CSV table of C-alpha atoms in Angstrom, one decimal:
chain,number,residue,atom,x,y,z
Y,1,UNK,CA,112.6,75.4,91.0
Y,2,UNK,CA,110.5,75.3,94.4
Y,3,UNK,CA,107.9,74.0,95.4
Y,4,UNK,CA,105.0,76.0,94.4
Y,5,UNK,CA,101.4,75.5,96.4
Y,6,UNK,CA,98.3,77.4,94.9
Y,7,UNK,CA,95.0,78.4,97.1
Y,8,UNK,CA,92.5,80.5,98.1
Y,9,UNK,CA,91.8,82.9,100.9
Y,10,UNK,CA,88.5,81.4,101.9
Y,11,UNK,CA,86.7,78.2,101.9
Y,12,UNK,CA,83.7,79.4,103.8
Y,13,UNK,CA,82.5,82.7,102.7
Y,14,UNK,CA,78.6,82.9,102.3
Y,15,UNK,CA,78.9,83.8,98.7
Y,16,UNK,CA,81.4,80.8,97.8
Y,17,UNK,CA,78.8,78.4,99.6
Y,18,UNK,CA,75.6,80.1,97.5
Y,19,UNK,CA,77.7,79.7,93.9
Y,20,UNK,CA,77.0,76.1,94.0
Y,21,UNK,CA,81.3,75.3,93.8
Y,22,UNK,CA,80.3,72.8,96.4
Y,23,UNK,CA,78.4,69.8,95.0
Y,24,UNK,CA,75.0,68.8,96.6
Y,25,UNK,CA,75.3,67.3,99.5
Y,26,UNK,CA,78.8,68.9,101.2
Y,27,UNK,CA,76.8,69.9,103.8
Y,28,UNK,CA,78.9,70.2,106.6
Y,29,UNK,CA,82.7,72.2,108.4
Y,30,UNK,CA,84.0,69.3,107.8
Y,31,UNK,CA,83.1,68.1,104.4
Y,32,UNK,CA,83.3,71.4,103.3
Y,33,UNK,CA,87.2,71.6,103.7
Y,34,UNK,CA,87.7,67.7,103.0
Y,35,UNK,CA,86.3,68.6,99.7
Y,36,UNK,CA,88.2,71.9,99.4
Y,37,UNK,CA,91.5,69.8,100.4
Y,38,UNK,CA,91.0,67.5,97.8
Y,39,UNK,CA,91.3,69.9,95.2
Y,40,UNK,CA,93.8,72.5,96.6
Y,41,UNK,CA,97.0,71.9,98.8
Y,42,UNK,CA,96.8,75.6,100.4
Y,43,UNK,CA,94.4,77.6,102.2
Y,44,UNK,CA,94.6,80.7,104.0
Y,45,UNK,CA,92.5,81.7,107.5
Y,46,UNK,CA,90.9,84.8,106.8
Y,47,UNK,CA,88.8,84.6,109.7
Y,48,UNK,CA,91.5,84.9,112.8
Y,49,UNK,CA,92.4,88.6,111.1
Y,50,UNK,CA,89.2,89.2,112.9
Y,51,UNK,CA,88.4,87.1,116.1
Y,52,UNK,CA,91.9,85.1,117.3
Y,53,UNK,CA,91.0,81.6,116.8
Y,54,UNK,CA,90.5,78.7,119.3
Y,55,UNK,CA,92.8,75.9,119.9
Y,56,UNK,CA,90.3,73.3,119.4
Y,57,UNK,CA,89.0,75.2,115.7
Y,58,UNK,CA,92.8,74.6,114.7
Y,59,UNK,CA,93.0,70.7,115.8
Y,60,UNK,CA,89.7,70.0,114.0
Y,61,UNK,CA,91.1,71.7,111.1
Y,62,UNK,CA,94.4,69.6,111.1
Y,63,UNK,CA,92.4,66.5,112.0
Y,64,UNK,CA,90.1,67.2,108.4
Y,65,UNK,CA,92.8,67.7,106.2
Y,66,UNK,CA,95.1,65.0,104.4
Y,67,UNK,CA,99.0,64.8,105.3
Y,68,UNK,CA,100.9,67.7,103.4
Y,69,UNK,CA,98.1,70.0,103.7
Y,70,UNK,CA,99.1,73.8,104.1
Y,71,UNK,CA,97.3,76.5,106.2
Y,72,UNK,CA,98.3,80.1,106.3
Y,73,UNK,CA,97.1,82.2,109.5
Y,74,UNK,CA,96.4,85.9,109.1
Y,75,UNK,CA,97.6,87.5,112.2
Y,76,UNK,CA,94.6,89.1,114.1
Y,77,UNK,CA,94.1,92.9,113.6
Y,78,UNK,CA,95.5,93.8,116.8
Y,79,UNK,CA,98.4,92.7,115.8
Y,80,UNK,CA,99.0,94.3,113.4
Y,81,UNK,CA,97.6,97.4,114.5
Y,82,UNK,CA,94.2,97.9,112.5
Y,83,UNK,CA,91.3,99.2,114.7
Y,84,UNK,CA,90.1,95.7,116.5
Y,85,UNK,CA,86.5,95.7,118.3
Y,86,UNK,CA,86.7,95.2,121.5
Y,87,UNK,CA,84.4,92.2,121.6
Y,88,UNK,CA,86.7,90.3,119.6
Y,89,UNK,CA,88.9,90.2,122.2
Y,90,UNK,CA,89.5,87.5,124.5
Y,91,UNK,CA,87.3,88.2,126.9
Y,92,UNK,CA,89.1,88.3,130.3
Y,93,UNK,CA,91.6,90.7,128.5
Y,94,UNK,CA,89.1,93.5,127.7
Y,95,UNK,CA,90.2,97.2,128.4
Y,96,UNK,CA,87.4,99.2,130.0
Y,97,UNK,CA,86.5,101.4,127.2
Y,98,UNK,CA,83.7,103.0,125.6
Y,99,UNK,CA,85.2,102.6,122.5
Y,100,UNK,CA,83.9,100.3,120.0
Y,101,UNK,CA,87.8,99.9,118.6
Y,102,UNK,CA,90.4,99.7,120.1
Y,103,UNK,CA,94.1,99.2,119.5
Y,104,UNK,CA,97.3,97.9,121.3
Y,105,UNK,CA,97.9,100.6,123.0
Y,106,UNK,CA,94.5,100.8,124.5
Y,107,UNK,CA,95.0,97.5,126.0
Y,108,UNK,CA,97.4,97.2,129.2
Y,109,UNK,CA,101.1,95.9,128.4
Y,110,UNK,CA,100.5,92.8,129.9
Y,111,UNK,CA,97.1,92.4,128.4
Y,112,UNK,CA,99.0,92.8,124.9
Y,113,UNK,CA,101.3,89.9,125.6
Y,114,UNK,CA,99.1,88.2,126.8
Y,115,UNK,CA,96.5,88.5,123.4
Y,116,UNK,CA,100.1,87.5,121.7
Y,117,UNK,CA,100.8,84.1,123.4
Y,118,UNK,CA,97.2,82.9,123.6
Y,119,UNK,CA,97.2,83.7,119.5
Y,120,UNK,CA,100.3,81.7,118.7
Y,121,UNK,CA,99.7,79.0,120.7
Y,122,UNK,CA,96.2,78.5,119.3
Y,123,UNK,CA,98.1,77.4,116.5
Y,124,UNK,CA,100.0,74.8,118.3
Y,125,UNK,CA,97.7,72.1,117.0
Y,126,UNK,CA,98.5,73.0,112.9
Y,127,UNK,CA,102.4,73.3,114.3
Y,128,UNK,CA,102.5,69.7,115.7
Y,129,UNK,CA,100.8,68.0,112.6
Y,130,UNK,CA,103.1,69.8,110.3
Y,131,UNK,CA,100.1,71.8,108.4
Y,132,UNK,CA,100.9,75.3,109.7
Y,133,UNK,CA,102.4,77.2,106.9
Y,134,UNK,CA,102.9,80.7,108.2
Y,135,UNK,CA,101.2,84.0,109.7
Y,136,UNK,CA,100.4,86.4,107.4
Y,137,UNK,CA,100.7,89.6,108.9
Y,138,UNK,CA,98.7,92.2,106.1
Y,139,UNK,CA,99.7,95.9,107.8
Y,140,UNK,CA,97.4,99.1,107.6
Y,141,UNK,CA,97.5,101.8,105.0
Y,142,UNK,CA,98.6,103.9,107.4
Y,143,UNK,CA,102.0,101.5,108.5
Y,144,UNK,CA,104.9,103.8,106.2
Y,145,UNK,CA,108.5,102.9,105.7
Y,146,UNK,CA,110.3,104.7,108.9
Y,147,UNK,CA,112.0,103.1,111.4
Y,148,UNK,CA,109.8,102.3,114.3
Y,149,UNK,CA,108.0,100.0,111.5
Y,150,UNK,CA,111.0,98.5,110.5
Y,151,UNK,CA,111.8,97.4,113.9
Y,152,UNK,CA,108.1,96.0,114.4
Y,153,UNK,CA,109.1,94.1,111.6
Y,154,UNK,CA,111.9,92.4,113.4
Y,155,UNK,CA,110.0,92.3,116.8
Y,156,UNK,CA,106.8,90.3,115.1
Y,157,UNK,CA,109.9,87.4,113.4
Y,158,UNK,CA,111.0,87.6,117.2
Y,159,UNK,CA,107.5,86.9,118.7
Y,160,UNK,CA,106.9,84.6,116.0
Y,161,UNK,CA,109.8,82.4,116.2
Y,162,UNK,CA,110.3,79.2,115.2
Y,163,UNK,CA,106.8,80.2,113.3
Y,164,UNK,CA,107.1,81.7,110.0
Y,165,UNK,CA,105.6,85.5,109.8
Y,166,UNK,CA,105.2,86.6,106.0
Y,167,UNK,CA,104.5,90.2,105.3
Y,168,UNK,CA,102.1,92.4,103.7
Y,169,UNK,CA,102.5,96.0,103.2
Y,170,UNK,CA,99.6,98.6,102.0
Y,171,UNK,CA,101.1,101.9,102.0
Y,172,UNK,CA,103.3,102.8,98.6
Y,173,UNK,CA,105.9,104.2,100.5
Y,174,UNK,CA,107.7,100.7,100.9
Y,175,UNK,CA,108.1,100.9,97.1
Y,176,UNK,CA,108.4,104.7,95.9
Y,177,UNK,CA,111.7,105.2,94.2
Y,178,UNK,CA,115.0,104.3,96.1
Y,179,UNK,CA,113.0,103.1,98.8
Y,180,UNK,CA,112.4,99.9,97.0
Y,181,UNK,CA,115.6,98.8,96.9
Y,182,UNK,CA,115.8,99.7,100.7
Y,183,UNK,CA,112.9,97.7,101.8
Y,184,UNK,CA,113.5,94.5,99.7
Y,185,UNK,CA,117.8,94.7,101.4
Y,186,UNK,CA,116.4,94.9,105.0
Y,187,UNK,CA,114.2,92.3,103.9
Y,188,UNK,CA,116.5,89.9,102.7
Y,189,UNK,CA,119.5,91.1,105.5
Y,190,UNK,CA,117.1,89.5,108.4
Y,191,UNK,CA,116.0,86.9,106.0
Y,192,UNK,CA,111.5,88.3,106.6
Y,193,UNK,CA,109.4,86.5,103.7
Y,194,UNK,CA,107.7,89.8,101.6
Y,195,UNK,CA,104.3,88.6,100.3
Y,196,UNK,CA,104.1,89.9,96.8
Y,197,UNK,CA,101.1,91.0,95.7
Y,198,UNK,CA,98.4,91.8,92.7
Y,199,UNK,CA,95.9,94.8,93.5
Y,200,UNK,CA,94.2,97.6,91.9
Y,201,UNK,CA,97.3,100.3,91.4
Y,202,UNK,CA,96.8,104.5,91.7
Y,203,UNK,CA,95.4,103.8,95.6
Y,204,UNK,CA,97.4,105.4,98.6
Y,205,UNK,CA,97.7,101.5,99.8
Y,206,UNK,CA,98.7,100.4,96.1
Y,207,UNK,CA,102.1,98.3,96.3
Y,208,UNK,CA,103.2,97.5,92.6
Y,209,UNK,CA,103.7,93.9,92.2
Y,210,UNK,CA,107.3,93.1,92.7
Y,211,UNK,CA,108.3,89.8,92.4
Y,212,UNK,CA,111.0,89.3,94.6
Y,213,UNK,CA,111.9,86.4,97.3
Y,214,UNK,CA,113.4,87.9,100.3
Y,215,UNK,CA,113.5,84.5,102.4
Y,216,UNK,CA,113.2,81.2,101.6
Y,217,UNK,CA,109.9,81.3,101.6
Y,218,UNK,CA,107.8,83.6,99.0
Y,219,UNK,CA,104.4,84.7,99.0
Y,220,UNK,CA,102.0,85.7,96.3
Y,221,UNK,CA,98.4,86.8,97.2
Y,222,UNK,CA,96.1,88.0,94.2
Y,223,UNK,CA,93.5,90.4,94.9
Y,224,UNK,CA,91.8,91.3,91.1
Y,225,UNK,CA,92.0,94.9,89.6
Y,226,UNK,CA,88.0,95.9,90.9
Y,227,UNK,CA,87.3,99.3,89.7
Y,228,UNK,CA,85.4,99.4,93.7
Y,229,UNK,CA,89.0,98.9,95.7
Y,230,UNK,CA,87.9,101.6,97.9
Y,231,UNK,CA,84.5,100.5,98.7
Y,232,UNK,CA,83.1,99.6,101.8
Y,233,UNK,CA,81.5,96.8,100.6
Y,234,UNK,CA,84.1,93.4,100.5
Y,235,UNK,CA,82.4,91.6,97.8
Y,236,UNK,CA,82.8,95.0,95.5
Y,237,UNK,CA,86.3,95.3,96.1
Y,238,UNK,CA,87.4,92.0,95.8
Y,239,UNK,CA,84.9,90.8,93.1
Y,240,UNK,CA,87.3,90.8,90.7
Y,241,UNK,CA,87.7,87.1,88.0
Y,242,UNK,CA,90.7,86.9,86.7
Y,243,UNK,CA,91.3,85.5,83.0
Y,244,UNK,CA,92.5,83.0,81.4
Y,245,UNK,CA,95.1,84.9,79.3
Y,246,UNK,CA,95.5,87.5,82.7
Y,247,UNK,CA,96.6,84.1,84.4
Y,248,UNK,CA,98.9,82.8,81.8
Y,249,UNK,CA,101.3,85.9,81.6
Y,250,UNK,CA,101.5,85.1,85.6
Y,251,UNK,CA,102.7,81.8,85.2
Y,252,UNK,CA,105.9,82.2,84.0
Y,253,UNK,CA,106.6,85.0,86.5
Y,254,UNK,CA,105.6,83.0,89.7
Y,255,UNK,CA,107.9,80.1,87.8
Y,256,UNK,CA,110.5,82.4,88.0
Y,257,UNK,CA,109.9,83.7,91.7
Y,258,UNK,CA,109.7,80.1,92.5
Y,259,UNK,CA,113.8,79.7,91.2
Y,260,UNK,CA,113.9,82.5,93.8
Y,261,UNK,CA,112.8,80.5,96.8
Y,262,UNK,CA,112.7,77.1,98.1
Y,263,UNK,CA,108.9,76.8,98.4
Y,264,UNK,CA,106.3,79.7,97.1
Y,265,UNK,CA,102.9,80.1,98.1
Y,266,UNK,CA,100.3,81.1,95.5
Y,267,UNK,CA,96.9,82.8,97.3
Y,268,UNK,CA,93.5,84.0,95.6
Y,269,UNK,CA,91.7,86.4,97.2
Y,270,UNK,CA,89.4,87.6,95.0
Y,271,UNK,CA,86.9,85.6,97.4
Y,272,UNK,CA,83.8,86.8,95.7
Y,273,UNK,CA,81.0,83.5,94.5
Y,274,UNK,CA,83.4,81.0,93.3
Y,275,UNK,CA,85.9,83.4,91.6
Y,276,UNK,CA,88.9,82.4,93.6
Y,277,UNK,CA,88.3,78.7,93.5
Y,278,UNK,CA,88.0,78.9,89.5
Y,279,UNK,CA,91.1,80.8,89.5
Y,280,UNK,CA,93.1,79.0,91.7
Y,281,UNK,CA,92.3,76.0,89.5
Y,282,UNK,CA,92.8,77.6,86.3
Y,283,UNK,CA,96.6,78.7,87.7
Y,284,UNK,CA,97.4,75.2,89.3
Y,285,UNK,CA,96.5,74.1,85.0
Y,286,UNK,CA,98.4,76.8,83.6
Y,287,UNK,CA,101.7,75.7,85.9
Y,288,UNK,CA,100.9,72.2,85.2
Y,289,UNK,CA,100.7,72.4,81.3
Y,290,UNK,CA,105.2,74.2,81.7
């Protein structure tokens, strides 16, 4: 079986920091994560999905984690191709707009490649001390199965490259009838991790969860069965706590996936209070105990 790494999708939200998770006293960025390190191996970087992150925010992370620590990246919304504000944007690369969103093909060509190389090799620091696991890139609702998408698919591994893209789709298309077997086969023919996922189903972005490896790596990303998916609101969409006995049928299945690939990657993101964290640890017990 692979290796099998469990997290969570935040260590910082406001609501994780006001459920008490962190003892008195973990006060700080950095003993925040130290203490979160000590507990999980994994975490994943919600925050550059909104604002591309800085080169130096990546070194201190890599300089406040223990060897063999994992971060995954979610690829800024530019990227892959939600509406982005404009003042997230670096700010030299701006478009003159009076849009509040914007997205790539607002931008100038070389302003897009430009908002590509400066967000990869923010990451160089997690790269060169070993801790960078992969980019997620999580695609809108509105990204179907057709071919243009497929070959953005290919063109993100490119860009990417030696990096590790993992992806995310949100539009059941992928999945409806044949087309299942058609997405995970041009998955596996150009060798693109899928990131499996748990989510509220009956939702035009509902994928079922298919537990398949498509690369060596596999991804799994819970997000809770909230009867709010559609809200606005991010705490009543993904306030979701999983069981005990919702976990344990999950175990043997991510076991299983696991035979599938030679390392898997486990992610909560149910990041409301300290719902994730609980969970994460209740999983990483629940593997343990088989």
């Amino acid at each position: 079986m692979g290796d099998i790494k469990v997290g969570t999708a935040s260590w910082t939200d406001k609501t994780l920091l006001e459920s008490g998770w962190y003892p008195a006293g973990t006060d700080t960025a950095e003993k925040r994560l130290a203490y979160y390190a000590d507990r999980f191996p994994l975490v994943e970087v919600d925050a550059t999905y909104y604002s591309p992150p800085a080169e130096q925010t990546a070194a201190l992370w890599a300089q406040r984690t223990p060897p063999g620590f994992t971060f995954n990246i979610k690829a800024f919304s530019l990227l892959t191709g939600h509406p982005t504000k404009v003042s997230s944007i670096y700010k030299d690369l701006r478009p003159e707009t009076d849009k509040k969103n914007v997205y790539p093909d607002d931008l100038p060509p070389q302003a897009y490649e430009d908002v590509w190389t400066r967000f990869l090799s923010a990451l160089d620091p997690l790269v060169e001390a070993g801790k960078l696991g992969a980019v997620l890139f999580q695609f809108p609702p509105w990204f179907t199965i057709r071919k243009s998408n497929k070959q953005y698919l290919l063109e993100v591994e490119r860009r990417c490259r030696p990096l590790r893209a993992v992806f995310e789709f949100r539009h059941a298309s992928w999945f409806e009838g044949d087309n299942r077997e058609e997405t995970l086969d041009f998955l596996r023919k150009h060798r693109l991790p899928y990131v499996c996922v748990d989510m509220p189903q009956g939702h035009r972005s509902s994928i079922p969860p298919v537990m398949e490896a498509t690369a060596e790596l596999s991804v799994v990303r819970f997000h809770g069965h909230s009867d709010k998916w559609t809200s606005k609101n991010i705490y009543e969409k993904f306030g979701y706590l999983y069981s005990k006995r919702e976990l344990k049928q999950w175990a043997p299945k991510l076991r299983k996936l696991a035979d599938q690939a030679g390392e898997t990657h486990v992610l909560m993101n149910n990041c409301y209070s300290d719902y994730a964290q609980r969970n994460a640890g209740d999983l990483l017990d629940l593997l343990d105990e088989s």
